[in-house]
mmCIF file of C-alpha atoms in Angstrom:
data_model
loop_
_atom_site.group_PDB
_atom_site.id
_atom_site.type_symbol
_atom_site.label_atom_id
_atom_site.label_comp_id
_atom_site.label_asym_id
_atom_site.label_seq_id
_atom_site.Cartn_x
_atom_site.Cartn_y
_atom_site.Cartn_z
ATOM 1 C CA UNK A 75 -55.865 -103.235 144.313
ATOM 2 C CA UNK A 76 -53.051 -102.952 146.977
ATOM 3 C CA UNK A 77 -52.304 -99.313 145.878
ATOM 4 C CA UNK A 78 -55.943 -98.411 146.228
ATOM 5 C CA UNK A 79 -55.959 -99.790 149.820
ATOM 6 C CA UNK A 80 -52.837 -97.787 150.778
ATOM 7 C CA UNK A 81 -54.222 -94.601 149.283
ATOM 8 C CA UNK A 82 -57.517 -95.105 151.079
ATOM 9 C CA UNK A 83 -55.738 -95.899 154.266
ATOM 10 C CA UNK A 84 -53.627 -92.733 153.985
ATOM 11 C CA UNK A 85 -56.746 -90.691 153.333
ATOM 12 C CA UNK A 86 -58.551 -92.122 156.282
ATOM 13 C CA UNK A 87 -55.450 -91.459 158.536
ATOM 14 C CA UNK A 88 -55.243 -87.947 157.285
ATOM 15 C CA UNK A 89 -58.963 -87.237 157.995
ATOM 16 C CA UNK A 90 -58.607 -88.917 161.427
ATOM 17 C CA UNK A 91 -55.573 -86.741 162.321
ATOM 18 C CA UNK A 92 -57.264 -83.673 161.135
ATOM 19 C CA UNK A 93 -60.400 -84.605 163.209
ATOM 20 C CA UNK A 94 -58.307 -85.305 166.257
ATOM 21 C CA UNK A 95 -56.383 -82.033 165.902
ATOM 22 C CA UNK A 96 -59.612 -80.128 165.410
ATOM 23 C CA UNK A 97 -61.231 -81.583 168.548
ATOM 24 C CA UNK A 98 -58.187 -80.398 170.546
ATOM 25 C CA UNK A 99 -58.314 -76.906 168.909
ATOM 26 C CA UNK A 100 -61.992 -76.546 169.545
ATOM 27 C CA UNK A 101 -61.591 -77.575 173.333
ATOM 28 C CA UNK A 102 -58.904 -74.956 173.616
ATOM 29 C CA UNK A 103 -61.175 -72.348 172.231
ATOM 30 C CA UNK A 104 -63.758 -73.370 174.736
ATOM 31 C CA UNK A 105 -61.245 -73.177 177.583
ATOM 32 C CA UNK A 106 -60.051 -69.674 176.295
ATOM 33 C CA UNK A 107 -63.588 -68.445 175.876
ATOM 34 C CA UNK A 108 -64.425 -69.471 179.467
ATOM 35 C CA UNK A 109 -61.285 -67.704 180.692
ATOM 36 C CA UNK A 110 -62.507 -64.460 179.035
ATOM 37 C CA UNK A 111 -65.896 -64.936 180.580
ATOM 38 C CA UNK A 112 -64.447 -65.480 183.969
ATOM 39 C CA UNK A 113 -62.156 -62.350 183.720
ATOM 40 C CA UNK A 114 -65.120 -60.325 182.602
ATOM 41 C CA UNK A 115 -67.102 -61.598 185.580
ATOM 42 C CA UNK A 116 -64.256 -60.326 187.830
ATOM 43 C CA UNK A 117 -64.575 -56.918 186.177
ATOM 44 C CA UNK A 118 -68.177 -56.809 186.808
ATOM 45 C CA UNK A 119 -67.692 -57.823 190.445
ATOM 46 C CA UNK A 120 -65.270 -54.967 191.031
ATOM 47 C CA UNK A 121 -67.689 -52.436 189.450
ATOM 48 C CA UNK A 122 -70.359 -53.855 191.596
ATOM 49 C CA UNK A 123 -68.367 -53.393 194.693
ATOM 50 C CA UNK A 124 -67.743 -49.738 193.740
ATOM 51 C CA UNK A 125 -71.364 -49.221 193.148
ATOM 52 C CA UNK A 126 -72.185 -50.781 196.597
ATOM 53 C CA UNK A 127 -69.856 -48.318 198.217
ATOM 54 C CA UNK A 128 -71.362 -45.128 196.594
ATOM 55 C CA UNK A 129 -74.726 -45.035 198.716
ATOM 56 C CA UNK A 130 -72.727 -45.088 201.992
ATOM 57 C CA UNK A 131 -70.238 -42.453 200.609
ATOM 58 C CA UNK A 132 -73.185 -40.104 199.558
ATOM 59 C CA UNK A 133 -74.878 -40.630 202.985
ATOM 60 C CA UNK A 134 -71.764 -39.935 204.779
ATOM 61 C CA UNK A 135 -70.995 -36.815 202.825
ATOM 62 C CA UNK A 136 -74.701 -35.624 203.122
ATOM 63 C CA UNK A 137 -74.777 -36.265 206.946
ATOM 64 C CA UNK A 138 -71.308 -34.655 207.673
ATOM 65 C CA UNK A 139 -71.588 -31.367 205.735
ATOM 66 C CA UNK A 140 -73.610 -28.791 204.003
ATOM 67 C CA UNK A 141 -72.538 -30.226 200.641
ATOM 68 C CA UNK A 142 -73.266 -29.261 197.083
ATOM 69 C CA UNK A 143 -76.522 -31.225 196.366
ATOM 70 C CA UNK A 144 -75.902 -31.027 192.621
ATOM 71 C CA UNK A 145 -72.661 -32.991 193.083
ATOM 72 C CA UNK A 146 -74.452 -35.646 195.193
ATOM 73 C CA UNK A 147 -77.228 -36.068 192.653
ATOM 74 C CA UNK A 148 -74.697 -36.320 189.821
ATOM 75 C CA UNK A 149 -72.977 -39.173 191.577
ATOM 76 C CA UNK A 150 -76.418 -40.964 192.163
ATOM 77 C CA UNK A 151 -77.467 -40.526 188.447
ATOM 78 C CA UNK A 152 -74.146 -41.845 187.176
ATOM 79 C CA UNK A 153 -74.407 -44.762 189.584
ATOM 80 C CA UNK A 154 -77.930 -45.400 188.365
ATOM 81 C CA UNK A 155 -76.864 -45.298 184.799
ATOM 82 C CA UNK A 156 -73.829 -47.347 185.300
ATOM 83 C CA UNK A 157 -75.798 -50.095 187.061
ATOM 84 C CA UNK A 158 -78.527 -50.096 184.417
ATOM 85 C CA UNK A 159 -76.236 -51.174 181.695
ATOM 86 C CA UNK A 160 -75.214 -54.735 181.866
ATOM 87 C CA UNK A 161 -73.151 -57.047 179.492
ATOM 88 C CA UNK A 162 -73.568 -60.690 179.269
ATOM 89 C CA UNK A 163 -70.777 -63.007 178.089
ATOM 90 C CA UNK A 164 -72.469 -63.181 174.748
ATOM 91 C CA UNK A 165 -72.041 -59.327 174.365
ATOM 92 C CA UNK A 166 -68.238 -59.458 174.928
ATOM 93 C CA UNK A 167 -67.794 -59.371 171.052
ATOM 94 C CA UNK A 168 -70.200 -56.434 170.565
ATOM 95 C CA UNK A 169 -68.181 -53.193 170.506
ATOM 96 C CA UNK A 170 -71.171 -50.862 170.666
ATOM 97 C CA UNK A 171 -72.299 -52.512 173.857
ATOM 98 C CA UNK A 172 -68.855 -52.569 175.351
ATOM 99 C CA UNK A 173 -68.434 -48.762 174.532
ATOM 100 C CA UNK A 174 -71.737 -48.015 176.161
ATOM 101 C CA UNK A 175 -70.800 -49.849 179.295
ATOM 102 C CA UNK A 176 -67.343 -48.331 179.537
ATOM 103 C CA UNK A 177 -68.841 -44.815 178.998
ATOM 104 C CA UNK A 178 -71.296 -45.276 181.871
ATOM 105 C CA UNK A 179 -68.519 -46.548 184.124
ATOM 106 C CA UNK A 180 -66.195 -43.776 183.171
ATOM 107 C CA UNK A 181 -68.944 -41.347 183.787
ATOM 108 C CA UNK A 182 -69.421 -42.795 187.253
ATOM 109 C CA UNK A 183 -65.722 -42.683 188.008
ATOM 110 C CA UNK A 184 -65.605 -39.045 186.895
ATOM 111 C CA UNK A 185 -68.525 -38.126 189.223
ATOM 112 C CA UNK A 186 -66.799 -39.882 192.161
ATOM 113 C CA UNK A 187 -63.747 -37.931 191.349
ATOM 114 C CA UNK A 188 -65.651 -34.623 191.469
ATOM 115 C CA UNK A 189 -67.170 -35.586 194.616
ATOM 116 C CA UNK A 190 -63.981 -36.500 196.322
ATOM 117 C CA UNK A 191 -62.284 -33.299 194.915
ATOM 118 C CA UNK A 192 -65.024 -31.047 196.257
ATOM 119 C CA UNK A 193 -64.779 -32.775 199.667
ATOM 120 C CA UNK A 194 -61.362 -30.982 200.054
ATOM 121 C CA UNK A 195 -63.325 -27.939 200.829
ATOM 122 C CA UNK A 196 -64.802 -29.474 203.894
ATOM 123 C CA UNK A 197 -62.219 -30.226 206.532
ATOM 124 C CA UNK A 198 -64.800 -31.478 209.029
ATOM 125 C CA UNK A 199 -65.969 -34.008 206.460
ATOM 126 C CA UNK A 200 -62.338 -35.253 205.621
ATOM 127 C CA UNK A 201 -61.838 -35.492 209.502
ATOM 128 C CA UNK A 202 -64.662 -38.106 209.951
ATOM 129 C CA UNK A 203 -63.463 -41.714 210.213
ATOM 130 C CA UNK A 204 -66.254 -43.057 208.076
ATOM 131 C CA UNK A 205 -65.429 -40.742 205.280
ATOM 132 C CA UNK A 206 -61.705 -41.634 205.410
ATOM 133 C CA UNK A 207 -62.716 -45.454 205.370
ATOM 134 C CA UNK A 208 -64.854 -45.035 202.437
ATOM 135 C CA UNK A 209 -62.158 -43.127 200.656
ATOM 136 C CA UNK A 210 -59.648 -45.900 201.279
ATOM 137 C CA UNK A 211 -62.219 -48.491 200.178
ATOM 138 C CA UNK A 212 -62.885 -46.635 196.996
ATOM 139 C CA UNK A 213 -59.307 -46.128 196.381
ATOM 140 C CA UNK A 214 -58.678 -49.972 196.741
ATOM 141 C CA UNK A 215 -61.787 -50.775 194.545
ATOM 142 C CA UNK A 216 -60.324 -48.495 191.877
ATOM 143 C CA UNK A 217 -57.164 -50.325 191.942
ATOM 144 C CA UNK A 218 -59.009 -53.727 191.827
ATOM 145 C CA UNK A 219 -61.002 -52.399 188.788
ATOM 146 C CA UNK A 220 -57.732 -51.568 186.989
ATOM 147 C CA UNK A 221 -56.243 -54.849 187.626
ATOM 148 C CA UNK A 222 -59.500 -56.769 186.738
ATOM 149 C CA UNK A 223 -59.599 -54.813 183.451
ATOM 150 C CA UNK A 224 -55.996 -55.697 182.748
ATOM 151 C CA UNK A 225 -56.615 -59.354 183.433
ATOM 152 C CA UNK A 226 -59.548 -59.210 181.237
ATOM 153 C CA UNK A 227 -57.651 -57.566 178.305
ATOM 154 C CA UNK A 228 -54.983 -60.271 178.784
ATOM 155 C CA UNK A 229 -57.611 -63.093 178.470
ATOM 156 C CA UNK A 230 -59.122 -61.382 175.486
ATOM 157 C CA UNK A 231 -55.827 -60.859 173.810
ATOM 158 C CA UNK A 232 -54.856 -64.515 174.277
ATOM 159 C CA UNK A 233 -58.208 -65.760 173.065
ATOM 160 C CA UNK A 234 -58.347 -63.509 170.029
ATOM 161 C CA UNK A 235 -54.791 -64.361 169.131
ATOM 162 C CA UNK A 236 -55.628 -68.090 169.310
ATOM 163 C CA UNK A 237 -58.828 -67.923 167.147
ATOM 164 C CA UNK A 238 -57.090 -65.892 164.601
ATOM 165 C CA UNK A 239 -53.996 -67.859 163.990
ATOM 166 C CA UNK A 240 -53.946 -70.689 161.279
ATOM 167 C CA UNK A 241 -55.243 -73.346 161.541
ATOM 168 C CA UNK A 242 -57.317 -72.325 164.367
ATOM 169 C CA UNK A 243 -58.917 -69.549 162.401
ATOM 170 C CA UNK A 244 -60.532 -72.161 160.031
ATOM 171 C CA UNK A 245 -62.020 -74.054 163.065
ATOM 172 C CA UNK A 246 -62.925 -70.829 164.724
ATOM 173 C CA UNK A 247 -64.870 -69.908 161.583
ATOM 174 C CA UNK A 248 -66.559 -73.241 161.319
ATOM 175 C CA UNK A 249 -67.592 -73.396 164.968
ATOM 176 C CA UNK A 250 -68.746 -69.890 165.634
ATOM 177 C CA UNK A 251 -65.912 -68.440 167.838
ATOM 178 C CA UNK A 252 -65.626 -64.750 167.245
ATOM 179 C CA UNK A 253 -63.236 -62.114 168.596
ATOM 180 C CA UNK A 254 -63.977 -60.347 171.918
ATOM 181 C CA UNK A 255 -63.747 -56.602 172.597
ATOM 182 C CA UNK A 256 -60.971 -55.460 174.946
ATOM 183 C CA UNK A 257 -61.301 -52.556 177.388
ATOM 184 C CA UNK A 258 -59.779 -49.455 175.754
ATOM 185 C CA UNK A 259 -58.782 -46.123 177.231
ATOM 186 C CA UNK A 260 -61.253 -43.326 177.261
ATOM 187 C CA UNK A 261 -60.918 -40.870 174.373
ATOM 188 C CA UNK A 262 -58.417 -38.142 175.234
ATOM 189 C CA UNK A 263 -56.765 -40.266 178.053
ATOM 190 C CA UNK A 264 -53.385 -39.923 176.319
ATOM 191 C CA UNK A 265 -53.282 -36.274 177.152
ATOM 192 C CA UNK A 266 -52.030 -35.071 180.416
ATOM 193 C CA UNK A 267 -54.653 -33.275 182.498
ATOM 194 C CA UNK A 268 -54.130 -29.566 182.962
ATOM 195 C CA UNK A 269 -53.965 -28.592 186.651
ATOM 196 C CA UNK A 270 -54.467 -24.979 187.542
ATOM 197 C CA UNK A 271 -53.971 -23.371 190.888
#
């Protein structure tokens, strides 16, 4: 009878320790998941900042020079496409949605790059204070976007590592925590661009 009580006590103690450990692991997953969500919100904030600057840039360019209307329209279309695709925190594990979002943002970045490159042909435009200010703001915003993406990728990496390691992987599987999708470089980004004069 006494050995049965000891065995039962050891089993109860083992179950209690497992339960206590599981609660701590689960709470850590919640904390890490929220960190990923916060980092994603920061990425979206910076993309929104860029999107908000674009109408001012387009109007400044339109008002200051006889400018290629096709380029302005391309920027406006790219902005519209980029702002039409939104990702919720629940979609951060959906690679197809993330790819669609990243492609739209990269398309907008490319359109802006073409706009700024073509503006070099208009010295009177480059000389206007409002255009220079917008260029500086866009450059700063692009730097903030890059930093926000790095922070997001760091949060995703930490979270994904945590839920994939044993014994966390068991608890993650039982409680529905799934991996998140990091930002990835655009296809072909590893190749240096060719510059011709």
